[in-house]
CSV table of C-alpha atoms in Angstrom, one decimal:
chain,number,residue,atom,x,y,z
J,1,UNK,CA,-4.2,17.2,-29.8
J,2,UNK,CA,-7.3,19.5,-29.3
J,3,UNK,CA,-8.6,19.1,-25.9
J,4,UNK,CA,-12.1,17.2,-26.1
J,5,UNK,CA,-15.4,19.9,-27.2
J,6,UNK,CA,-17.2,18.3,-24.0
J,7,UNK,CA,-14.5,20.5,-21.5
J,8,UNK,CA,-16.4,23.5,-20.0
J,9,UNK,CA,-13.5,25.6,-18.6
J,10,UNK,CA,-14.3,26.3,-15.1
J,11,UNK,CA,-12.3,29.5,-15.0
J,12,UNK,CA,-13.9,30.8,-18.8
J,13,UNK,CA,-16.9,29.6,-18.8
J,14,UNK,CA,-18.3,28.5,-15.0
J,15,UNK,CA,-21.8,27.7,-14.4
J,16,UNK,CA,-23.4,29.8,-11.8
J,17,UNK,CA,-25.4,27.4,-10.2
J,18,UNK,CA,-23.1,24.8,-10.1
J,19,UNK,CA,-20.4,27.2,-8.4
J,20,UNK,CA,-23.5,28.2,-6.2
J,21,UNK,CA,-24.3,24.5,-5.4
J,22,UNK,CA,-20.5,23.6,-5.0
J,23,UNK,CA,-20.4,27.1,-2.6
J,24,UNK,CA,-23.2,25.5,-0.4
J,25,UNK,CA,-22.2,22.3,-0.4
J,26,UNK,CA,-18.8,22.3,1.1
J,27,UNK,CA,-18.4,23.2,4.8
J,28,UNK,CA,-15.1,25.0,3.8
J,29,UNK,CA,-13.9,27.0,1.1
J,30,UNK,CA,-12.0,25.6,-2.3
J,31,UNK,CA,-10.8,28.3,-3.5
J,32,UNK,CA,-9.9,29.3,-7.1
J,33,UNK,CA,-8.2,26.4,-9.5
J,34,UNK,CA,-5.4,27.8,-11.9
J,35,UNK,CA,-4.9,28.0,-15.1
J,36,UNK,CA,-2.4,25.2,-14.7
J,37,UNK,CA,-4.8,22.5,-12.9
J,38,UNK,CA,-7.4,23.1,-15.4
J,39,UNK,CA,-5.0,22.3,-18.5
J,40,UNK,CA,-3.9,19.3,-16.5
J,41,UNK,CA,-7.5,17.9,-15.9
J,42,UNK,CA,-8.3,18.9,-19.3
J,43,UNK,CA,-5.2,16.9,-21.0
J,44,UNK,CA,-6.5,14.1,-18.5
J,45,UNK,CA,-9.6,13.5,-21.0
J,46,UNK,CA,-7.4,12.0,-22.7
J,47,UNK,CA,-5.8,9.3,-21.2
J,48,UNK,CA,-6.7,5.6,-20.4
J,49,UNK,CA,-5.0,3.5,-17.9
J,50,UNK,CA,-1.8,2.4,-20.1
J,51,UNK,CA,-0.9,-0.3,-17.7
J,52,UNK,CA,-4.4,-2.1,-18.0
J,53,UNK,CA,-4.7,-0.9,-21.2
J,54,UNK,CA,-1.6,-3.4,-22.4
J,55,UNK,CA,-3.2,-5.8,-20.7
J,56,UNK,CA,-5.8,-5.9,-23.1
J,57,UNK,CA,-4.2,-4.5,-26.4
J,58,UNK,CA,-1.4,-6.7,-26.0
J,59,UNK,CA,-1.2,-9.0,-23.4
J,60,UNK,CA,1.5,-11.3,-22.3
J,61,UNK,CA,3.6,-11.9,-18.9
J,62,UNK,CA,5.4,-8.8,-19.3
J,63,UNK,CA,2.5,-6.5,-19.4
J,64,UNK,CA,0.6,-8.3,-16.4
J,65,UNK,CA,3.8,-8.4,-14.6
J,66,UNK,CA,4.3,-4.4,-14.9
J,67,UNK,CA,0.7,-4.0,-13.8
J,68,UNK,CA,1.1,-6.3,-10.6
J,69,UNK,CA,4.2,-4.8,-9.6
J,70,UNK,CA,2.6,-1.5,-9.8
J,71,UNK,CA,0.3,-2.6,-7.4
J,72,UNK,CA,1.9,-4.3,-5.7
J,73,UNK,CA,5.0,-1.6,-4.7
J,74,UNK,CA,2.8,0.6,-1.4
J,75,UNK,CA,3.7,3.9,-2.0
J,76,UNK,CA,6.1,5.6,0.5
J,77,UNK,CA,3.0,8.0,1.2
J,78,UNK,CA,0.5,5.5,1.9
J,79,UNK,CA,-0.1,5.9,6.1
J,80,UNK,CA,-1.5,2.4,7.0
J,81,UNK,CA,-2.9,3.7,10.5
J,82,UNK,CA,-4.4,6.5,8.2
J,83,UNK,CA,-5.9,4.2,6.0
J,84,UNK,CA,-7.4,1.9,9.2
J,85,UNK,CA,-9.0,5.4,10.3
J,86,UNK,CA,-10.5,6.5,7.0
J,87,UNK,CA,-11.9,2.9,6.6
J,88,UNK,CA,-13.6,3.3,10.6
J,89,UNK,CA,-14.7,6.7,9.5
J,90,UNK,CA,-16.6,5.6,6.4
J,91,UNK,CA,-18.6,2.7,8.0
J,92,UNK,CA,-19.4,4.9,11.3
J,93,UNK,CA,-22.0,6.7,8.8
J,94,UNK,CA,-23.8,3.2,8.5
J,95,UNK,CA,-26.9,3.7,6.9
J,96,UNK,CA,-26.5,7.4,5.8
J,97,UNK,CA,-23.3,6.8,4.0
J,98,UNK,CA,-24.9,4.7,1.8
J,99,UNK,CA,-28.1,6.9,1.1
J,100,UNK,CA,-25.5,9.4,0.3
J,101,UNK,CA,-23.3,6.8,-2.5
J,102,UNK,CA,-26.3,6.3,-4.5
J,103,UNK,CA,-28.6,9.5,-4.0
J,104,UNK,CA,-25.5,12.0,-4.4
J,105,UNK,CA,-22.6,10.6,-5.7
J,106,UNK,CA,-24.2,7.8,-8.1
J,107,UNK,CA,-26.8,10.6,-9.1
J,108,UNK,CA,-24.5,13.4,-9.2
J,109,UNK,CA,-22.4,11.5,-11.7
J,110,UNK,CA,-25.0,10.6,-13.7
J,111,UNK,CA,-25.8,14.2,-13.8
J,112,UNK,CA,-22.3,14.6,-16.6
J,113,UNK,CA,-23.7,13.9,-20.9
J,114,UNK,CA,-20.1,12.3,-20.9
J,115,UNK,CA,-20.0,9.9,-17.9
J,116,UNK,CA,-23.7,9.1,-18.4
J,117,UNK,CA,-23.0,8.3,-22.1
J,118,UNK,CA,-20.1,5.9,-20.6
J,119,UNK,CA,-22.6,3.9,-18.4
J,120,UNK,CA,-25.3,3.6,-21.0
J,121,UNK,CA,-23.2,2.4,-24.1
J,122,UNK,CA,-22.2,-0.2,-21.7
J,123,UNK,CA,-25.5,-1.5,-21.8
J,124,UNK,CA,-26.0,-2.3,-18.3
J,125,UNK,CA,-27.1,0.3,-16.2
J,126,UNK,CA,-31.2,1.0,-17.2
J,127,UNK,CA,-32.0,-2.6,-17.3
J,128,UNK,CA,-29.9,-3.9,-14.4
J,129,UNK,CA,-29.8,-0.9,-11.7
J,130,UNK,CA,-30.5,-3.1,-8.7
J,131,UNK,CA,-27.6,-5.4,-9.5
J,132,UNK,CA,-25.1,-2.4,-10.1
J,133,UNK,CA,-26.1,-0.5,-7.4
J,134,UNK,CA,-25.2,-3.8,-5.0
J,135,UNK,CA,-22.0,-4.6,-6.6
J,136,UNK,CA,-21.0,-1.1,-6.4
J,137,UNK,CA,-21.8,-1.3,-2.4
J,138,UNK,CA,-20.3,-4.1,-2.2
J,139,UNK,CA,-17.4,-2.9,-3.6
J,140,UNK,CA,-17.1,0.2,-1.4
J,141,UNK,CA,-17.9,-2.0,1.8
J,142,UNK,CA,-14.5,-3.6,1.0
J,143,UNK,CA,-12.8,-0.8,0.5
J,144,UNK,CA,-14.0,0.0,4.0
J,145,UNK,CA,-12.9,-2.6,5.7
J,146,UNK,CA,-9.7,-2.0,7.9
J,147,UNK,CA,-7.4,-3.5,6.1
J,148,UNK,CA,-8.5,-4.9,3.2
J,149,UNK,CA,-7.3,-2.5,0.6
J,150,UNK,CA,-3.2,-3.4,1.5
J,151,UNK,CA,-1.9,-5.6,-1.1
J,152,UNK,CA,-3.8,-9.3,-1.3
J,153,UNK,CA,-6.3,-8.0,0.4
J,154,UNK,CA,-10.3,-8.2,-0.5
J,155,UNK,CA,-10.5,-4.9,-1.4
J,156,UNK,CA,-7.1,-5.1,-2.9
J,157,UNK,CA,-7.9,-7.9,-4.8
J,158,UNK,CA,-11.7,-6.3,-5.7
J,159,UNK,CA,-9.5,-3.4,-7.4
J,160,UNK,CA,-7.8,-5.0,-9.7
J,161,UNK,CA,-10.7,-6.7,-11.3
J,162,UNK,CA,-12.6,-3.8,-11.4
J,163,UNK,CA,-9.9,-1.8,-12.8
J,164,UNK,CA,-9.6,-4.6,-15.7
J,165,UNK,CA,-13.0,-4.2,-16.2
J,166,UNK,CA,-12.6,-0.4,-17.0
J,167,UNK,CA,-9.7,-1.8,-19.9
J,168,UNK,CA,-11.9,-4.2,-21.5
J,169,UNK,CA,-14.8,-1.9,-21.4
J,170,UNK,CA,-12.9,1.1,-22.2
J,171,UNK,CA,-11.0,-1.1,-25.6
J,172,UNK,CA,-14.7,-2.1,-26.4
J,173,UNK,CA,-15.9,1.9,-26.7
J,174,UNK,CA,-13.0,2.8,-28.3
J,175,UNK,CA,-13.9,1.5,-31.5
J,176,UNK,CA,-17.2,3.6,-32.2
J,177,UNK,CA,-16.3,6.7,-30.0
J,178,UNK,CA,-16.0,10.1,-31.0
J,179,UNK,CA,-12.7,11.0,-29.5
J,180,UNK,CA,-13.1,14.7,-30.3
J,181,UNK,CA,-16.1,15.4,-28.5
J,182,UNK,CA,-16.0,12.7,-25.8
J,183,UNK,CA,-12.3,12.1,-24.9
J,184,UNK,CA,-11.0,8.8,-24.5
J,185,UNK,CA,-13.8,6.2,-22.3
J,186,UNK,CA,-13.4,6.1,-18.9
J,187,UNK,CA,-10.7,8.6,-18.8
J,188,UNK,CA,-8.4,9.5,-16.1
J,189,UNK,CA,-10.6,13.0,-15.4
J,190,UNK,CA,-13.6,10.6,-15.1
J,191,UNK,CA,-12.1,8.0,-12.9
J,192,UNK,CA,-10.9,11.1,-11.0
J,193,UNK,CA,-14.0,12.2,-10.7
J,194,UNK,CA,-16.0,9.2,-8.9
J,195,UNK,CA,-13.2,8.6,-7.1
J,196,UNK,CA,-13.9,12.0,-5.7
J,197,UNK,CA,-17.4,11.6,-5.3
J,198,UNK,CA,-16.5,8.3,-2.9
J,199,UNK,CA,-14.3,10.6,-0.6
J,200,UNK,CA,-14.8,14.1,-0.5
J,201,UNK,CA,-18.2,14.1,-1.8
J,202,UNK,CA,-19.3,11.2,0.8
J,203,UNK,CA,-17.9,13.5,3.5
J,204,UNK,CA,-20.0,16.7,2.9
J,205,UNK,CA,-23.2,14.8,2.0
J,206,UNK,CA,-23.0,12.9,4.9
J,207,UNK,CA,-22.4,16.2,6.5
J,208,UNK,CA,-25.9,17.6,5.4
J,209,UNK,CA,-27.1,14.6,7.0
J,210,UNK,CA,-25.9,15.9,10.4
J,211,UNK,CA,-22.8,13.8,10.5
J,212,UNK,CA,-19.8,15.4,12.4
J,213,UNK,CA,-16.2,14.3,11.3
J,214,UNK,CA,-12.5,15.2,12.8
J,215,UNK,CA,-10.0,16.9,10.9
J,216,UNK,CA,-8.2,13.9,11.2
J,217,UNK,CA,-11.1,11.7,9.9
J,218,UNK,CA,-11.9,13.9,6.8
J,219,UNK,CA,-7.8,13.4,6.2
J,220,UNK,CA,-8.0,9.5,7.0
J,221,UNK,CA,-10.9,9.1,4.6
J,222,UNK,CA,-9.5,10.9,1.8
J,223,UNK,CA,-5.6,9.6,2.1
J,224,UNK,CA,-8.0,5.9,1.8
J,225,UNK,CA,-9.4,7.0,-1.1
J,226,UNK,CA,-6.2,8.6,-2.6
J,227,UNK,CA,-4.7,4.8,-2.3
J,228,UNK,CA,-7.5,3.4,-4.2
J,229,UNK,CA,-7.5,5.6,-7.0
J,230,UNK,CA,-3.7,4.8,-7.3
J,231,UNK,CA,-4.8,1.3,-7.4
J,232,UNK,CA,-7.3,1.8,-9.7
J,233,UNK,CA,-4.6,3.6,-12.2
J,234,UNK,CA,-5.2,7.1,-11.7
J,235,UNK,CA,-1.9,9.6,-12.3
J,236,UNK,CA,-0.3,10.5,-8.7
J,237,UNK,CA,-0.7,13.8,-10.3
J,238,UNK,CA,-4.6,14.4,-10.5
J,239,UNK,CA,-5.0,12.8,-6.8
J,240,UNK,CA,-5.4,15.2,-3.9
J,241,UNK,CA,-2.8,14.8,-1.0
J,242,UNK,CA,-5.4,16.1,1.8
J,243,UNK,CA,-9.0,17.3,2.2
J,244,UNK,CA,-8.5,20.4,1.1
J,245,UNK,CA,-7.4,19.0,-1.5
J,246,UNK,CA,-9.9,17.1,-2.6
J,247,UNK,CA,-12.6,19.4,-2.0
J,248,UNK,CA,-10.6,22.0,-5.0
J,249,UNK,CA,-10.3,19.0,-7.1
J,250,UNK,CA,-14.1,17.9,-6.7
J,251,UNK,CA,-15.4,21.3,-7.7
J,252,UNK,CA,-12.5,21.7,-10.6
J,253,UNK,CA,-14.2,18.3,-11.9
J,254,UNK,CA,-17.7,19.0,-11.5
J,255,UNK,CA,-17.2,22.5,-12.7
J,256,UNK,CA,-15.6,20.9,-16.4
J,257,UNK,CA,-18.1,18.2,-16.7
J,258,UNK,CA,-21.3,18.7,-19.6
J,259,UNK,CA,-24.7,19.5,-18.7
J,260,UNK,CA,-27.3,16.1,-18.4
J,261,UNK,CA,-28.5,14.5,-22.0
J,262,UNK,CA,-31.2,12.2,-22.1
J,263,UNK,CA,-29.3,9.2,-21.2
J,264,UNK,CA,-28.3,10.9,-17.3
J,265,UNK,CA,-31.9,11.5,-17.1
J,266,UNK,CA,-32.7,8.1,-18.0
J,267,UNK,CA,-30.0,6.4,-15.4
J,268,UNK,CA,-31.6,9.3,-13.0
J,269,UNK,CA,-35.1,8.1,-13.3
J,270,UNK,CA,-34.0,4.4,-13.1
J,271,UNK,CA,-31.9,4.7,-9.7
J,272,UNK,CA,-34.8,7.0,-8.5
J,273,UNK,CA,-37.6,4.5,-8.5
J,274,UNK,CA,-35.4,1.6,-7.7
J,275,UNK,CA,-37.3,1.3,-4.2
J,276,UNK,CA,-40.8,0.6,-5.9
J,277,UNK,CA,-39.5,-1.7,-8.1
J,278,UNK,CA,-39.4,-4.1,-4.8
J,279,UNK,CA,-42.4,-3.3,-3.4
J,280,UNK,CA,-45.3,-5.6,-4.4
J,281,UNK,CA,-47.6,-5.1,-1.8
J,282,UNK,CA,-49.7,-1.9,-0.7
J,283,UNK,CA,-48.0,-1.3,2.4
J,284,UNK,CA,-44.4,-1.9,1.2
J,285,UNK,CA,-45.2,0.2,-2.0
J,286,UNK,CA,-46.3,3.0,0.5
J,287,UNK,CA,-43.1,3.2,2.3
J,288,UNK,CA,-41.2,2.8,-0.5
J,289,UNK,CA,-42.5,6.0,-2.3
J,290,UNK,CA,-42.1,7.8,1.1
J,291,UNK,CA,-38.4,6.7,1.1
J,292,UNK,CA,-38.2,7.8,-2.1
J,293,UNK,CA,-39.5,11.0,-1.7
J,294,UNK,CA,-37.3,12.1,1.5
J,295,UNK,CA,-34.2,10.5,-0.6
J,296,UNK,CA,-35.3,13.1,-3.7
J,297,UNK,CA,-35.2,15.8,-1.0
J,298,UNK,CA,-31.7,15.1,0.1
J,299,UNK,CA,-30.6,14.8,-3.7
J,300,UNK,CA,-31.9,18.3,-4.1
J,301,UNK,CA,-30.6,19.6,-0.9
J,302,UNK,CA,-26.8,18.2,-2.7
J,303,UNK,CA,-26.9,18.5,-5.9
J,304,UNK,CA,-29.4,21.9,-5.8
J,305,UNK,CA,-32.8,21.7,-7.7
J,306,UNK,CA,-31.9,23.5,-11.0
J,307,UNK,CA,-29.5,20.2,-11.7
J,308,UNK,CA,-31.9,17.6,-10.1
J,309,UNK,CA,-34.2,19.4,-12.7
J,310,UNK,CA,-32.5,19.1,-15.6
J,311,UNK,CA,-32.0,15.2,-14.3
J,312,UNK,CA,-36.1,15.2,-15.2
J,313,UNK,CA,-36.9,14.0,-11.7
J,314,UNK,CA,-40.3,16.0,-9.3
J,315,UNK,CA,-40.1,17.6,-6.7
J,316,UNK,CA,-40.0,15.9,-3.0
J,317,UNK,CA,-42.8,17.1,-0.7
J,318,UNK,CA,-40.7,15.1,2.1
J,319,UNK,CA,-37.8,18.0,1.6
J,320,UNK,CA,-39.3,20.3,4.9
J,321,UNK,CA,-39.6,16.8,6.7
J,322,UNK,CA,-35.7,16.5,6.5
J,323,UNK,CA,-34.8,19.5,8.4
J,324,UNK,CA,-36.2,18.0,11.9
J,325,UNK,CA,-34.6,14.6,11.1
J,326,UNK,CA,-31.1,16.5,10.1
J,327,UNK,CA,-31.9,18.3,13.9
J,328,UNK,CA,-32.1,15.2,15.8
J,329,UNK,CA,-28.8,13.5,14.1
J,330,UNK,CA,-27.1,16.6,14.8
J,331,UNK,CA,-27.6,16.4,18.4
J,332,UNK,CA,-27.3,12.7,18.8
J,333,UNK,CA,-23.3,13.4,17.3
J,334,UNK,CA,-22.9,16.4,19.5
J,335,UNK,CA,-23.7,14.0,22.3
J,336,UNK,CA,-21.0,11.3,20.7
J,337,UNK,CA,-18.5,14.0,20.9
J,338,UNK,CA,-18.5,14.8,24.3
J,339,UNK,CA,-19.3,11.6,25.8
J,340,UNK,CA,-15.8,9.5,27.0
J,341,UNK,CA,-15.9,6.7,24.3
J,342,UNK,CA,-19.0,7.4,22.2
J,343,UNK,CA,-16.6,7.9,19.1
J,344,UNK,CA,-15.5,4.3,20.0
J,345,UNK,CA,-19.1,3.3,20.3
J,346,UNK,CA,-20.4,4.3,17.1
J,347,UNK,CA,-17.3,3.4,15.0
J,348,UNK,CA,-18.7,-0.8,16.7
J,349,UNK,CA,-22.3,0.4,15.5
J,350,UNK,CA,-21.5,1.6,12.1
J,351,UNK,CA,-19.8,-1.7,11.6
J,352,UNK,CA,-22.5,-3.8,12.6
J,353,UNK,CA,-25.3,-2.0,10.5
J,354,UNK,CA,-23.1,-2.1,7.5
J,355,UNK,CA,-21.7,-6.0,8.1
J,356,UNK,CA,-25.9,-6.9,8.4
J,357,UNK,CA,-26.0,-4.7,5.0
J,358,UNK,CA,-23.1,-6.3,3.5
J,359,UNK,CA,-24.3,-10.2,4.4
J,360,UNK,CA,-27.7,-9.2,2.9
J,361,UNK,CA,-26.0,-7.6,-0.6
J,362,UNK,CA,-24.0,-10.8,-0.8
J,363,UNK,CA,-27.2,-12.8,-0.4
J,364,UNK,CA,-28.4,-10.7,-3.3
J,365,UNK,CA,-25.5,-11.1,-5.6
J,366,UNK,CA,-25.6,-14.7,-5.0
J,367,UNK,CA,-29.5,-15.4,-5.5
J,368,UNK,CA,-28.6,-13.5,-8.6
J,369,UNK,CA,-25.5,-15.3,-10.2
J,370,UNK,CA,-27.8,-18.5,-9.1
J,371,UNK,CA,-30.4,-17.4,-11.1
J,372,UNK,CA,-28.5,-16.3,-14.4
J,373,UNK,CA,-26.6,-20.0,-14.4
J,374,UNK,CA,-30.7,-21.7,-14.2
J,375,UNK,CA,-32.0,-18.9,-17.1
């Protein structure tokens, strides 16, 4: 089977400025991919999720039992104190970590003709933004939660039915989808790749934020995120082992990926202004356009301006602004670092920001659901 017309060969055909972008974004190198990984993410256009897949085509007891014993068998690899640490890692960003889920790695996804096209035929995304942006956090907020992701867990449990989800959705497309140019939908590259957004990609945006991470946190966070994407069905074969890892397979992804269509701009432009669209009064409208605009900045300080350009969104007068604010959380972490327990201290703070953020999400999805069972 020809591999899908959508592939852009990273090593034959790279994009300058994305290999620029990718260049400035990671703190440490990535070297080159080979021949061989590129083939392998290439075949990996077009594969499903055959276990979730049966599920759907043909299901019966065998086919849900094979998919729960899947899950259910931990992996001789998986490091439970590892995955405890990468959980405490990812909620010690707090507030940051989640400007950086929806202003890099939502945005930067959306920034692929193929995963954009995904989202959209789905029918969802540009009319209902708000509520897929929450579930999504609330999603990840399980995920980080200490714990949660081991087998009956919340998150474990959250997995599962979002990995069903991907079947039915993915059976659904399958019926009108050009194959030859697209691949199959929701693929094993794509899954890949937002898997890899949620790990390594969190880690160096929250890095341009001014956030400081061990060696052993980067590993914890991305050995956590390595289980999910087992969980979720991804091949043991595409997931990275470590961070250095994950950074080669990031750029090897967002190398491969096709430039934005119309639909990425439109998901762009719809998660852009979602701040206004909750502002109804003068003063909240005000700070919801300047949020806005230093959130644009920090999209163009990731994803580099010629992509958030071709995403169709301005420019961000509040870019300068973000250099003295990146100063000041700089210093506050280099203080954290050397003070006896401050690491301790800001894994309990992270936690409590996120758990207010959390109760309020879950508030949200609930006023929501109420509201769909009145209309």
């Amino acid at each position: 089977m020809a591999i899908p017309s959508r592939f852009r060969n990273p090593i034959d055909d790279p994009d300058p400025a994305l290999v620029a972008q990718y260049r400035r974004l990671f703190t440490r190198g990535v070297g080159s991919p080979s021949p061989a990984q590129v083939e392998l993410l290439a075949r990996a256009l077009e594969r499903g999720d055959p276990l979730a897949d049966a599920c759907v085509s043909a299901p019966s007891d065998a086919a849900t039992r094979a998919l729960l014993d899947q899950c259910r068998e931990v992996p001789l690899w998986v490091d439970v104190e590892a995955l405890s640490l990468g959980a405490r890692t990812a909620r010690r960003a707090g507030v940051i970590g989640n400007f950086v889920l929806a202003d890099f790695a939502l945005m930067g996804g959306y920034r692929s003709a193929a995963i954009a096209k995904a989202l959209v035929s789905t029918g969802e995304l540009t009319t209902a933004t708000a509520r897929r942006l929450i579930h999504t956090g609330a999603y990840v907020g399980l995920v980080q939660r200490a714990g949660a992701i081991l087998p009956g867990g919340e998150a474990w449990d959250a997995t599962l039915r979002v990995r069903m989800v991907h079947a039915r959705v993915r059976a659904s497309l399958s019926r009108d989808w050009d194959h030859a140019r697209w691949g199959v939908p929701l693929n094993q590259a794509d899954t890949l790749g937002t898997n890899l957004l949620f790990s390594t990609g969190f880690l160096e945006g929250c890095k341009q934020w001014g956030l400081r991470f061990s060696r052993d946190e980067e590993e914890a966070l991305v050995h956590l995120w390595r289980y999910v994407g087992y969980l979720m069905g991804i091949d043991e074969a595409l997931l990275p082992v470590d961070a250095a890892g994950g950074r080669r397979a990031l750029y090897l992804v967002g190398l491969s990926q096709p430039a934005p269509s119309e639909d990425s701009r439109r998901l762009a432009r719809s998660l852009y202004e979602l701040p206004i669209t909750f502002a109804r009064k003068g003063w909240r409208r005000r700070i919801a356009r300047a949020e806005m605009a230093v959130r644009l900045g920090m999209t163009r300080r990731l994803l580099g301006d010629e992509s958030v350009d071709q995403l169709g969104l301005p420019a961000s007068a509040a870019r300068a602004a973000l250099t003295p604010i990146i100063g000041v959380i700089r210093a506050v972490e280099g203080v954290r670092m050397r003070v006896p327990g401050g690491t301790r201290a800001a894994y309990r703070i992270g936690d409590l920001v996120l758990s207010a953020g959390e109760r309020l999400a879950q508030q949200l999805i609930e006023s929501a659901a109420l509201k769909a069972n009145v209309g």
